[in-house]
mmCIF file of C-alpha atoms in Angstrom:
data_model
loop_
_atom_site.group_PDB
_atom_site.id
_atom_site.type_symbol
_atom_site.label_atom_id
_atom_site.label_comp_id
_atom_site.label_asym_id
_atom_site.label_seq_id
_atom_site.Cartn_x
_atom_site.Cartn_y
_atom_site.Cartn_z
ATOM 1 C CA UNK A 1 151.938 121.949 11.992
ATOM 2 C CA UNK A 2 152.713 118.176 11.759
ATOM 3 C CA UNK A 3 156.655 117.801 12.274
ATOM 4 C CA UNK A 4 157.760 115.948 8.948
ATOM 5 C CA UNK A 5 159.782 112.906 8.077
ATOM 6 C CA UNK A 6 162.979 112.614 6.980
ATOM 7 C CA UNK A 7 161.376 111.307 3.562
ATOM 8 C CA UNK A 8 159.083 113.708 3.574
ATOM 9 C CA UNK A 9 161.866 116.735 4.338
ATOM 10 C CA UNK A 10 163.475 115.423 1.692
ATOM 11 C CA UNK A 11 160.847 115.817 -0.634
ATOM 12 C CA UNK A 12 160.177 119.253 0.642
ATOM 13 C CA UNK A 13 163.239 120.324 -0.473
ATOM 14 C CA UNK A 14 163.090 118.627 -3.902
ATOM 15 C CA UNK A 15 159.536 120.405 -4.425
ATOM 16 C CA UNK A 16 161.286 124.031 -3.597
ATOM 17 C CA UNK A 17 164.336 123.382 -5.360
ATOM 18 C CA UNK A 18 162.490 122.243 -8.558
ATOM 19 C CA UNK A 19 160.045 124.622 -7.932
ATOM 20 C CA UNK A 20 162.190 128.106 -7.500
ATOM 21 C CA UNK A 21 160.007 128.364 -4.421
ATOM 22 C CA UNK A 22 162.501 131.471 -3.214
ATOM 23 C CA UNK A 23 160.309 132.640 -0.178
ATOM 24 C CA UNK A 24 159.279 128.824 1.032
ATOM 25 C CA UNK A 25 161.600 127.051 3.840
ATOM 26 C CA UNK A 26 161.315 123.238 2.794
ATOM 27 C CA UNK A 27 160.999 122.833 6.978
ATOM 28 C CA UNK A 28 157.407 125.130 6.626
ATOM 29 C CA UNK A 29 156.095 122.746 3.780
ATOM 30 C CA UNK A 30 153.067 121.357 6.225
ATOM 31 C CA UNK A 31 152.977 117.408 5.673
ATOM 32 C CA UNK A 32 149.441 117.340 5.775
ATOM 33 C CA UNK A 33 148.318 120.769 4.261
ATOM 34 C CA UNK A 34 146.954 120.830 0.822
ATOM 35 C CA UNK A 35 150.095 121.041 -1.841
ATOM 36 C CA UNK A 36 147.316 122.560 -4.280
ATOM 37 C CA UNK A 37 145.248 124.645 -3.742
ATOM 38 C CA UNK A 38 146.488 126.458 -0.523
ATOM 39 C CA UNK A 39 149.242 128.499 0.856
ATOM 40 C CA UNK A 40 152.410 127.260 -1.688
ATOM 41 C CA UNK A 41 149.719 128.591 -4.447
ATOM 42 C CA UNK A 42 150.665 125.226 -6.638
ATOM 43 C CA UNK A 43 149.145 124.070 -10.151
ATOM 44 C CA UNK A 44 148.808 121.836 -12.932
ATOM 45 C CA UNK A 45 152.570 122.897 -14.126
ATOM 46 C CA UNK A 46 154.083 122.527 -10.535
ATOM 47 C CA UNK A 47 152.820 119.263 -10.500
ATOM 48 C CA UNK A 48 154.625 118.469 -14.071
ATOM 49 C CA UNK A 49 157.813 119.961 -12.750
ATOM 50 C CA UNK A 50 157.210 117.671 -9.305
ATOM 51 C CA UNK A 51 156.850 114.221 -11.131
ATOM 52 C CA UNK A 52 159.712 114.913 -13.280
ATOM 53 C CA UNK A 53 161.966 116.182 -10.596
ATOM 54 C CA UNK A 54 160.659 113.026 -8.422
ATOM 55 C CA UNK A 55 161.335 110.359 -11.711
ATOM 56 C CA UNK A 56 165.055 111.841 -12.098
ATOM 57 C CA UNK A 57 166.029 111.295 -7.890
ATOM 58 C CA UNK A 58 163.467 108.280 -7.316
ATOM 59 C CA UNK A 59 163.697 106.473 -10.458
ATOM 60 C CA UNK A 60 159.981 106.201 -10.997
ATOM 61 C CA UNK A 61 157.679 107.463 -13.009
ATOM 62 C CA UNK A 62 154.338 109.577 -11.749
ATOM 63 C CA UNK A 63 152.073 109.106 -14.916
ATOM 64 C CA UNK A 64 150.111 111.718 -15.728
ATOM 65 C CA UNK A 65 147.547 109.417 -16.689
ATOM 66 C CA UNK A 66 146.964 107.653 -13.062
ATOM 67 C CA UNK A 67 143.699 108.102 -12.134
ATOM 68 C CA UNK A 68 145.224 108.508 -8.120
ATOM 69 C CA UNK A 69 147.065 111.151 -8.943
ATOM 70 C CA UNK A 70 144.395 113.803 -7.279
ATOM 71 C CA UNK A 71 144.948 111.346 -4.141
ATOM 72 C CA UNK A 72 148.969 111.101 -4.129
ATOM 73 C CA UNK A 73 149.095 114.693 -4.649
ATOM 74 C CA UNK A 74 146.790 115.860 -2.060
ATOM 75 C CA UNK A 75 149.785 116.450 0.742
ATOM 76 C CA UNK A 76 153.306 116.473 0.820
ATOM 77 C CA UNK A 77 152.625 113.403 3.211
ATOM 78 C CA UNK A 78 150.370 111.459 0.574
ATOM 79 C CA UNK A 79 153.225 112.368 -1.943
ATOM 80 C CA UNK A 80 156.165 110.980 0.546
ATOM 81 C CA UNK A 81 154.174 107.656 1.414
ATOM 82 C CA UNK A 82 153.650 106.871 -2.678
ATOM 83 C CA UNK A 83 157.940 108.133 -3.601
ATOM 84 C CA UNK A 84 158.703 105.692 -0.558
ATOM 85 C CA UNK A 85 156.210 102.734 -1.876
ATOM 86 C CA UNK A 86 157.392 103.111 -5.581
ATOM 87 C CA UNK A 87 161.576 104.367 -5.486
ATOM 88 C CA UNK A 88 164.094 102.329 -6.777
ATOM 89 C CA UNK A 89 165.819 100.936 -4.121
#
């Protein structure tokens, strides 16, 4: 396993906080391992409850209707490098 960012640690802890994710470390969240799909066993509704979590700390939105969201979503890394492009400073 990929050692993560502080960004992406960060995230990882916002994604098992908003999540209830009781039996997930945030420091086990792989960077690079599928977020859906694989071993956190995420969908559709996680990833409602992840952009609105992200738009109240980061100040942005994640549209539902972006046609990258199957891209931004694909790893807690993809996720970290789009919050880090887009959060209000």
């Amino acid at each position: 396993m990929a050692e993560q960012s502080t960004a992406q640690h960060e995230l990882a802890t916002l994604i098992v906080e908003s999540l209830n994710l009781e039996t997930v470390a945030p420091d086990q969240i792989d960077p690079d391992a599928p977020l859906f799909g694989g071993e956190l066993g995420l969908d559709s509704i996680d990833a409602l409850e992840i952009a609105l979590a992200v738009s109240k700390r980061y100040g942005f939105q994640l549209r539902s209707d972006n046609p990258e969201n199957r891209q931004i979503f694909t790893s807690l890394r993809t996720l970290s490098e789009h919050v880090e492009r887009h959060r209000a400073v």
